[in-house]
CSV table of C-alpha atoms in Angstrom, one decimal:
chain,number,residue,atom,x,y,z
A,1,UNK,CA,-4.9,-28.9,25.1
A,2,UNK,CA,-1.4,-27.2,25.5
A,3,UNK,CA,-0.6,-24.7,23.1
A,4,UNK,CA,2.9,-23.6,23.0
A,5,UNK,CA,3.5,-19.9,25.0
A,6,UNK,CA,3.4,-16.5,23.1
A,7,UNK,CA,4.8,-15.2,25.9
A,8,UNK,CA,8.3,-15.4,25.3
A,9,UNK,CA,8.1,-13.9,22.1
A,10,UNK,CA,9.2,-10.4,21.8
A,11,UNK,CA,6.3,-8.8,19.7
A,12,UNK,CA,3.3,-7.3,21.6
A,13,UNK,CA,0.6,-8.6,19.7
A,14,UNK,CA,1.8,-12.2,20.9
A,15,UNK,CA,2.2,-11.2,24.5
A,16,UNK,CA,-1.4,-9.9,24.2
A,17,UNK,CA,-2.5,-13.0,23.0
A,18,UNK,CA,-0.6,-15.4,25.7
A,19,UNK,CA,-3.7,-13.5,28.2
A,20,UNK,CA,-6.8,-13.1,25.8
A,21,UNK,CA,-6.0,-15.5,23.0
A,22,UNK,CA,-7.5,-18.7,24.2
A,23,UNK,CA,-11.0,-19.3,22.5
A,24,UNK,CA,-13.6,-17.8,25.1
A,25,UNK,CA,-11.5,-15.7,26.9
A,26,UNK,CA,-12.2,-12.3,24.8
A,27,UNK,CA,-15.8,-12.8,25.0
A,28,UNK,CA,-15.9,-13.2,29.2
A,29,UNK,CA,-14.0,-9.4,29.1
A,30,UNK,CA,-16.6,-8.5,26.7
A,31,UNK,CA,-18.9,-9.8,29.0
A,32,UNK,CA,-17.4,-8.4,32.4
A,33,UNK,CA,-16.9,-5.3,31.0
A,34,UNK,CA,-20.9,-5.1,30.0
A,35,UNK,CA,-21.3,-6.0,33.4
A,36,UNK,CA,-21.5,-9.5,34.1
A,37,UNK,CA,-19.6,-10.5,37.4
A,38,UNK,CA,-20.8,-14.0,38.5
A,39,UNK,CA,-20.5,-17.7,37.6
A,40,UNK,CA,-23.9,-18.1,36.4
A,41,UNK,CA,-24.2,-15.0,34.6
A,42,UNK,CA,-21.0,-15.4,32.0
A,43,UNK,CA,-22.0,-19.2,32.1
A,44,UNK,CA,-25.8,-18.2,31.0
A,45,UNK,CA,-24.4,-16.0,28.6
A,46,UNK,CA,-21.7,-17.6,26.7
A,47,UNK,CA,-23.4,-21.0,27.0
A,48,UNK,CA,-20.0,-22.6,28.1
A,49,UNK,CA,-19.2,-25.5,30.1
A,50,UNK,CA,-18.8,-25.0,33.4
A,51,UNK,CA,-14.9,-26.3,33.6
A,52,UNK,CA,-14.2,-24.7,30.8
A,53,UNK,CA,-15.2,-21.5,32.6
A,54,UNK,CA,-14.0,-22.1,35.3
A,55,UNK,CA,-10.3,-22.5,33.5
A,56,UNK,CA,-11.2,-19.4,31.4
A,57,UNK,CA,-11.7,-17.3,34.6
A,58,UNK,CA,-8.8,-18.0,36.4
A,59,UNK,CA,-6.3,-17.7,33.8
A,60,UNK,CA,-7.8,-14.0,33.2
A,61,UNK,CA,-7.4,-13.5,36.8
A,62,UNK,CA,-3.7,-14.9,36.5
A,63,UNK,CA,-3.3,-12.6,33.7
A,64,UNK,CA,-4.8,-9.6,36.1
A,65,UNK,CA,-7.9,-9.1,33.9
A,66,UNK,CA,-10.3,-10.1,36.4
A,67,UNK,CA,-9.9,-9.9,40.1
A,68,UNK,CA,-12.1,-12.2,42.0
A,69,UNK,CA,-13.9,-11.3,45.0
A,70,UNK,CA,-15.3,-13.1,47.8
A,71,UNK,CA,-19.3,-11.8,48.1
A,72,UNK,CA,-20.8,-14.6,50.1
A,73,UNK,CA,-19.4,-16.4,52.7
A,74,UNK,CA,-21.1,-19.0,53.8
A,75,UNK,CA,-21.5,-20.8,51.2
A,76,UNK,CA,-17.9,-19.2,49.9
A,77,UNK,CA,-19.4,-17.5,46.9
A,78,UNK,CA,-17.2,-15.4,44.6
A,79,UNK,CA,-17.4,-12.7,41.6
A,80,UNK,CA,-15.1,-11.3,39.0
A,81,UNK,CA,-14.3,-7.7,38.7
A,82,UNK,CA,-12.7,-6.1,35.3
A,83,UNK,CA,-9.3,-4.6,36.3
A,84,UNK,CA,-8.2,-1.4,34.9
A,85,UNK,CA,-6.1,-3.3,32.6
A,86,UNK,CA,-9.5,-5.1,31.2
A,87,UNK,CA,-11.1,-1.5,31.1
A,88,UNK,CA,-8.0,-0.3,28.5
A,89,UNK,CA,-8.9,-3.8,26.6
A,90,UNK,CA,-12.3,-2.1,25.6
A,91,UNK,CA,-10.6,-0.3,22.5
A,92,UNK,CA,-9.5,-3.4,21.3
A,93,UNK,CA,-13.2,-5.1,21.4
A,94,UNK,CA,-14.5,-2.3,20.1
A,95,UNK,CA,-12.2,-2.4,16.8
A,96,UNK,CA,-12.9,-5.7,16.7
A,97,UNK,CA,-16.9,-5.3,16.7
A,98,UNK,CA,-16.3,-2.4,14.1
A,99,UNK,CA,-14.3,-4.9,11.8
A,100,UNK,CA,-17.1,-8.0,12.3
A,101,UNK,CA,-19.6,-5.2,11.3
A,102,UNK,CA,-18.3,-4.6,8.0
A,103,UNK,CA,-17.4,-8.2,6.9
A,104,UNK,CA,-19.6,-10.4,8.6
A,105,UNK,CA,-22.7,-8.8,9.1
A,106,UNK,CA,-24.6,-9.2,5.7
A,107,UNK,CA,-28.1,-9.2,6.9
A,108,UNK,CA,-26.8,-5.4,8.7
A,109,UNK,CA,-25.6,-4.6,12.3
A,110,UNK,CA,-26.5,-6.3,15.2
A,111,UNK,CA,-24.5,-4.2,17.9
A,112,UNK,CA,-23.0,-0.9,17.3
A,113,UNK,CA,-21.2,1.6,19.4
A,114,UNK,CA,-23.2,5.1,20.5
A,115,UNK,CA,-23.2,8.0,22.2
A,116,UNK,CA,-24.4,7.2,24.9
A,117,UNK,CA,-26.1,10.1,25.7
A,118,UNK,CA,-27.6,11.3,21.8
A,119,UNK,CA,-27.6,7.4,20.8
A,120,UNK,CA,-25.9,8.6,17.7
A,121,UNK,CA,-23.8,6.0,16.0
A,122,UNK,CA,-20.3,6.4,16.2
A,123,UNK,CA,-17.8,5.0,13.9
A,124,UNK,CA,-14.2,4.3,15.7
A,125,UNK,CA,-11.1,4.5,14.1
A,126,UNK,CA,-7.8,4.8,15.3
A,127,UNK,CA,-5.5,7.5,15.1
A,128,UNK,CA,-2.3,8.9,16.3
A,129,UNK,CA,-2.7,10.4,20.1
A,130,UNK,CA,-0.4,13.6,19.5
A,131,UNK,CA,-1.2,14.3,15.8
A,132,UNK,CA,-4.2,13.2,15.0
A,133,UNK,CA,-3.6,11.6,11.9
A,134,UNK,CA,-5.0,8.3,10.6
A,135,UNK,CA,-3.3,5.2,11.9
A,136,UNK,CA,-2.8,2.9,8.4
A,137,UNK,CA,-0.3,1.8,6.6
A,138,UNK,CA,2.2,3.0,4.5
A,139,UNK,CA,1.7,6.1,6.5
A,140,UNK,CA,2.4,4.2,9.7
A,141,UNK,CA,4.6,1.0,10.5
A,142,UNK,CA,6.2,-1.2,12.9
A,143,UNK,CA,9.3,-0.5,14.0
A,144,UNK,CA,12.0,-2.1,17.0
A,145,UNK,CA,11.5,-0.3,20.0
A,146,UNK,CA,13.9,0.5,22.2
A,147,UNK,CA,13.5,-3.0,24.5
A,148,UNK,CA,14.1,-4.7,21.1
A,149,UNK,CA,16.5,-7.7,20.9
A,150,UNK,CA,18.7,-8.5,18.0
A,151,UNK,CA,16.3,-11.1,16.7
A,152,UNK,CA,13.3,-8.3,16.7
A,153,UNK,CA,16.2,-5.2,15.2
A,154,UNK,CA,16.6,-8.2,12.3
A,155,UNK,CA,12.7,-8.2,11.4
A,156,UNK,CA,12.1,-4.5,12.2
A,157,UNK,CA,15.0,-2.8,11.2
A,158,UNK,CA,15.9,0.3,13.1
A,159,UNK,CA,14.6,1.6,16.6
A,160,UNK,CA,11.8,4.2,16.7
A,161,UNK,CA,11.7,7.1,18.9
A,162,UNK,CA,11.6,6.8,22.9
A,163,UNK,CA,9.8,5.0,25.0
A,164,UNK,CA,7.7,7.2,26.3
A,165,UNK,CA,3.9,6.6,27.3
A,166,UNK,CA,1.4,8.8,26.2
A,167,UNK,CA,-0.3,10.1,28.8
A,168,UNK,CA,-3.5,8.6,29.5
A,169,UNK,CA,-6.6,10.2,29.0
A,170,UNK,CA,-5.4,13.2,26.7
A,171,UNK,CA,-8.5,14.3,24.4
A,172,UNK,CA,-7.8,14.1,20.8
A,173,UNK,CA,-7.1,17.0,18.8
A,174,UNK,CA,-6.8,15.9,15.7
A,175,UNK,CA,-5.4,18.6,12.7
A,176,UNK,CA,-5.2,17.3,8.8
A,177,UNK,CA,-3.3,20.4,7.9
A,178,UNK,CA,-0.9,19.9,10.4
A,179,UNK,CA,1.4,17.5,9.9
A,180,UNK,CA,4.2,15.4,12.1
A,181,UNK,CA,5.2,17.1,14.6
A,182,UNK,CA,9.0,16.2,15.6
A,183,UNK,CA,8.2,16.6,19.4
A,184,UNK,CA,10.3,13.7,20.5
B,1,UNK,CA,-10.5,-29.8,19.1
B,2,UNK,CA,-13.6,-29.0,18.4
B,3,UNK,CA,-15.0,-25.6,19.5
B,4,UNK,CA,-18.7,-24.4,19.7
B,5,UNK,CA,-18.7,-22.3,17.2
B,6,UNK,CA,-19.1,-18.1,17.8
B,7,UNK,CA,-20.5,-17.6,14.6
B,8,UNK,CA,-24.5,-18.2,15.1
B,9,UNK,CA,-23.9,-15.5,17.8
B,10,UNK,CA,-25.6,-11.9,16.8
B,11,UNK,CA,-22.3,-10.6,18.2
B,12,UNK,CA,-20.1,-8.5,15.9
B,13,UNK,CA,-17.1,-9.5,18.2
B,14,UNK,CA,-18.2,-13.5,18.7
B,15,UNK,CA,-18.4,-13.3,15.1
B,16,UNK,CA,-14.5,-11.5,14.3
B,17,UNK,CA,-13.2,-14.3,16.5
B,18,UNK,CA,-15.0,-17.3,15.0
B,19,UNK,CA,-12.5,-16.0,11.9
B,20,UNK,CA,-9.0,-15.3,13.8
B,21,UNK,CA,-9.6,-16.1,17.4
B,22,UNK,CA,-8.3,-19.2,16.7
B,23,UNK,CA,-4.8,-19.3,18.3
B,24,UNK,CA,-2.2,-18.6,16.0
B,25,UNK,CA,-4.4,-16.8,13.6
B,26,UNK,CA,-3.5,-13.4,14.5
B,27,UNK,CA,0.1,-13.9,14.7
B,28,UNK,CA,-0.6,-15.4,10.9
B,29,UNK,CA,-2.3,-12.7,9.6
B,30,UNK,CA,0.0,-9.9,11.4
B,31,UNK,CA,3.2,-11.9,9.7
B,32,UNK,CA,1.4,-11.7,6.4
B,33,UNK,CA,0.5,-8.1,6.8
B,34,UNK,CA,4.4,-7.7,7.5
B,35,UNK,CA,5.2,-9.6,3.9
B,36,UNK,CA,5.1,-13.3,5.2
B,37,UNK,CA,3.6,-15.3,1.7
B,38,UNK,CA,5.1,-18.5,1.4
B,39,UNK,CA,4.3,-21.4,3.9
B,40,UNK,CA,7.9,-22.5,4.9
B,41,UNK,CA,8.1,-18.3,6.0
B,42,UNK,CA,5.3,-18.5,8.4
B,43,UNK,CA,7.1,-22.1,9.8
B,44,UNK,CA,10.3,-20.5,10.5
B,45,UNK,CA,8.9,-17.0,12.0
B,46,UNK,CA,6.4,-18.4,14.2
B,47,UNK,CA,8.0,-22.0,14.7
B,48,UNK,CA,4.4,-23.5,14.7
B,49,UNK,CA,4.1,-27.0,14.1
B,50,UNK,CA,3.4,-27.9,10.0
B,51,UNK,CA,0.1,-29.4,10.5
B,52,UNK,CA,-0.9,-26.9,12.8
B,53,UNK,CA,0.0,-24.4,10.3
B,54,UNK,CA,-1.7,-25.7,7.4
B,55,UNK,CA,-5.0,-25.8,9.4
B,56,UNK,CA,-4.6,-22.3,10.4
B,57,UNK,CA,-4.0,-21.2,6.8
B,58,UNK,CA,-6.9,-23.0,5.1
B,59,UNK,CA,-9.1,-21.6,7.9
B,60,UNK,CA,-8.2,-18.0,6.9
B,61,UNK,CA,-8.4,-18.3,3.3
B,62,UNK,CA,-12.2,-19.5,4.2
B,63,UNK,CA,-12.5,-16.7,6.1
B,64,UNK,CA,-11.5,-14.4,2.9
B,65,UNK,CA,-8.4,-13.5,5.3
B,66,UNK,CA,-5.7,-14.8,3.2
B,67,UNK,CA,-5.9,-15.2,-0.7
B,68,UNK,CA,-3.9,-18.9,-2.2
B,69,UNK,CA,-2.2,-18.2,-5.4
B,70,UNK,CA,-0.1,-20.9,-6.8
B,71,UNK,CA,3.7,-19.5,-7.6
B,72,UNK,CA,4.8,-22.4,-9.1
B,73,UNK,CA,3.3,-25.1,-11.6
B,74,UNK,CA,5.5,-28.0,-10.9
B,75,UNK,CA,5.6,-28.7,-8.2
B,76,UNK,CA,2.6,-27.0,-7.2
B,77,UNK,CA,3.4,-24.2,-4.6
B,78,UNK,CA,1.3,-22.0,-3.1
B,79,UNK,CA,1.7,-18.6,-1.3
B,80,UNK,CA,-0.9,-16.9,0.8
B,81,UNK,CA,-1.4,-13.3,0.4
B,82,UNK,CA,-3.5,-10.9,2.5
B,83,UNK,CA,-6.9,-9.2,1.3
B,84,UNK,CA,-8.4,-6.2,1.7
B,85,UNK,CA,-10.4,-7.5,4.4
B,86,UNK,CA,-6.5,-9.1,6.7
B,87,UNK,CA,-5.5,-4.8,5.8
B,88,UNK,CA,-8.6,-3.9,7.0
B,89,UNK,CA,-8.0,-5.8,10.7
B,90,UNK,CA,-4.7,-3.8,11.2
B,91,UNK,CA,-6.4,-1.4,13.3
B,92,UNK,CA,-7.2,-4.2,15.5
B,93,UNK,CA,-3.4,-5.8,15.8
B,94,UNK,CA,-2.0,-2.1,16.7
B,95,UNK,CA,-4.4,-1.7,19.2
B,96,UNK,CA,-3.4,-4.7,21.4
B,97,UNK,CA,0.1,-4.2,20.4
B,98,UNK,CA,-0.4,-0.8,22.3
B,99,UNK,CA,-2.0,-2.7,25.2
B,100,UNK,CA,0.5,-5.3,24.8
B,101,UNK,CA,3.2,-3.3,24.8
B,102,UNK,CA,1.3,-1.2,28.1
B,103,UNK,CA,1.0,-4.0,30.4
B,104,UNK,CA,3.3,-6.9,29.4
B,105,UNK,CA,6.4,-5.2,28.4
B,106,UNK,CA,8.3,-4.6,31.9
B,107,UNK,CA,11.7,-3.9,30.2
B,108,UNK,CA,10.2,-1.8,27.8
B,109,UNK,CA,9.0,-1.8,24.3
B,110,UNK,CA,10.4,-4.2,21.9
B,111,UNK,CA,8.4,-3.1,19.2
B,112,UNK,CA,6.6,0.3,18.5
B,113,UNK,CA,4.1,2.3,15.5
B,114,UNK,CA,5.8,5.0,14.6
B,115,UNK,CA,5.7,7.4,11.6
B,116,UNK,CA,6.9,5.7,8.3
B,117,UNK,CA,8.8,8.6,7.0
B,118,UNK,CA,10.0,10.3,10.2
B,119,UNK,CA,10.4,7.4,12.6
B,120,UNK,CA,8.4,9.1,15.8
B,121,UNK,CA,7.0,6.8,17.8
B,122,UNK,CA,3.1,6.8,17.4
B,123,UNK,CA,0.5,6.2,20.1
B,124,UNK,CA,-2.5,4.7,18.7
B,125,UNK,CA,-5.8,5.7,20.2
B,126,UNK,CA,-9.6,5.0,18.8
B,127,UNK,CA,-11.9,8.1,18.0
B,128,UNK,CA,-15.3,8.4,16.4
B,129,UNK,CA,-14.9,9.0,13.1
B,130,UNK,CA,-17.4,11.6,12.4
B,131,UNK,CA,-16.0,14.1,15.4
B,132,UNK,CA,-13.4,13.0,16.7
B,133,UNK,CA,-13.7,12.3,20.1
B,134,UNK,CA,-12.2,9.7,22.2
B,135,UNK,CA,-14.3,6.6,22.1
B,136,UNK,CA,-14.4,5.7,25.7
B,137,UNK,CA,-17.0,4.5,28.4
B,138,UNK,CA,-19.2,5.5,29.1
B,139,UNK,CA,-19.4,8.5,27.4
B,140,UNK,CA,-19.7,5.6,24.4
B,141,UNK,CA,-21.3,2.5,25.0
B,142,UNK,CA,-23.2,-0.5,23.1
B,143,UNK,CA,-26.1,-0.8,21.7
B,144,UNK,CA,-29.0,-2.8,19.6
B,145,UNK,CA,-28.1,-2.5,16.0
B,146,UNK,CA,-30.6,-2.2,13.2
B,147,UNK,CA,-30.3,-5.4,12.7
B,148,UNK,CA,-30.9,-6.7,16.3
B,149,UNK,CA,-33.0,-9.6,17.2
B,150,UNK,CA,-35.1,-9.9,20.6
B,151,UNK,CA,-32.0,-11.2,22.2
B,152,UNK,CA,-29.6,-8.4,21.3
B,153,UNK,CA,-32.2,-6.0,22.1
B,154,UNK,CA,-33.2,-7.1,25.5
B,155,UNK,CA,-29.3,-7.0,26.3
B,156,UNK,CA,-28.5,-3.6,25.0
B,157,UNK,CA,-31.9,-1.7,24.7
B,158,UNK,CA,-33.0,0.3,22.2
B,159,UNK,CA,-31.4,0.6,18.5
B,160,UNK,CA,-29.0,3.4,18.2
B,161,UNK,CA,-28.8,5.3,14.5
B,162,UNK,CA,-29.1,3.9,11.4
B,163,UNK,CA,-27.3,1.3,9.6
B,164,UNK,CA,-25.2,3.4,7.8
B,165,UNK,CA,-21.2,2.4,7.2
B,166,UNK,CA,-19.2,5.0,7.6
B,167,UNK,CA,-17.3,6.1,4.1
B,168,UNK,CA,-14.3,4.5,4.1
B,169,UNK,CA,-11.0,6.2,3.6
B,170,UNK,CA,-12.2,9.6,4.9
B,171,UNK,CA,-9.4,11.2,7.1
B,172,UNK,CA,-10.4,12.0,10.7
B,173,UNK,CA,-11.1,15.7,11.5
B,174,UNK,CA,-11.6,15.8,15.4
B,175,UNK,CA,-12.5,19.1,17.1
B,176,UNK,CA,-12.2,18.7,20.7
B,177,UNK,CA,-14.9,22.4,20.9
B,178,UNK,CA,-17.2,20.3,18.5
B,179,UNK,CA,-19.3,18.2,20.3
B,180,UNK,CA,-21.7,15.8,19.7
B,181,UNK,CA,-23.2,16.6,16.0
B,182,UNK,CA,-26.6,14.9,15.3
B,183,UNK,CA,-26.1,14.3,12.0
B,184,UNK,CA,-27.7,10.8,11.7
């Protein structure tokens, strides 16, 4: 089946989708990034058909999610490693087990997120890196960046802020009293 | 096409995307959340084919994504507005628009969170709601829910806490010198 591209779309969220959208791909990162790194493994635990995987893989190696490495060579045997970019995917599957918890788990929770070293449950949420705050709306909303077109300006409105990165790996420190800081 | 279906699967992630891992579903359901209600909208911002679209819709109003309510009585016409539950995945859509927007935006952002009254850019991240601290591997990791059957539990090992949903609404109040409280 051919599905017409996200990828030339403007927005984010579609250009996320053009590499995880198609039905099993999400659930093979879930499954690399528990640990599962060969053939038989993601086929024994997704239940798939084998050319099905097979087209599932390689489009999340295209996509640089998985990187596949030779481990046997004679017979030419091959696993598939989560990237880095597959390890900063985990937030996304983790606020999407969080969701499936709450509204489709009526006989309770099957899989939830600990500490892994107290096995306390932890709840995730998302806030903003520098301030802390909550991360819903109307507190919070889209805006056009500063790569932003004239078609995504027209939806959006005006641009917002810089384009600047957060730094990676920053701990939270999270303050209610304190407010919007105008750093940028 | 017919897919297997994810939602006899224990998993709280198989089971979100046996609701919106459908493609298009997500681009659906973030249009809606940005105001999209009336079929012929979602047709001209997503320039998905009408049949397509009417599949996708019907599928999220069973999945209590998207409510129907008729606007007008003759002819009948119909506009599709987002519950509780389509607010409640926002979380989700801003966290791969941050990945997105991280690894397949090479001439920059084109579209950004930022602060609805002061227009600085935001960087979403996802904490634990009870302390704050950055949910990341593997200082967190999975785990056999309560309600885990012998399957789940021989994949993740033992239960971690109890089945208690976090209160919802309750604004995070991280401590980066608090660590770890064992409150469950």
């Amino acid at each position: 089946m051919q599905h017409k591209s996200f990828a030339d779309m403007h927005c984010p969220i579609a250009r996320s989708l053009e590499r995880v959208g198609e039905w099993w791909s999400m659930l093979i990162v879930r499954d690399a990034l528990r640990g599962a790194r060969r053939f038989d493994q993601f086929q024994k635990n997704l239940a798939i058909a084998p050319n099905m995987l097979t087209r599932r893989l390689n489009s999340l190696v295209e996509s640089g999610m998985l990187e596949r490495r030779r481990y046997n060579e004679r017979p030419p045997r091959y696993e598939y490693v989560p990237t880095e970019r597959a390890h900063d995917f985990r937030p996304v599957l983790w606020m999407l087990l969080s969701w499936g918890n709450r509204h489709f788990a009526p006989e309770g929770r099957s899989v939830v997120i600990v500490d892994a070293q107290t096995g306390v449950q932890a709840e995730p949420i998302v806030v903003d890196r520098a301030t802390g705050r909550l991360l819903r709306s109307p507190d919070f909303a889209l805006a056009a960046g500063p790569a932003a077109d004239a078609h995504v300006r027209r939806v959006y409105g005006a641009a917002g802020g810089s384009d600047d990165p957060a730094t990676e790996g920053v701990r939270v420190r999270a303050k209610v009293s304190k407010r919007r800081s105008r750093s940028h």
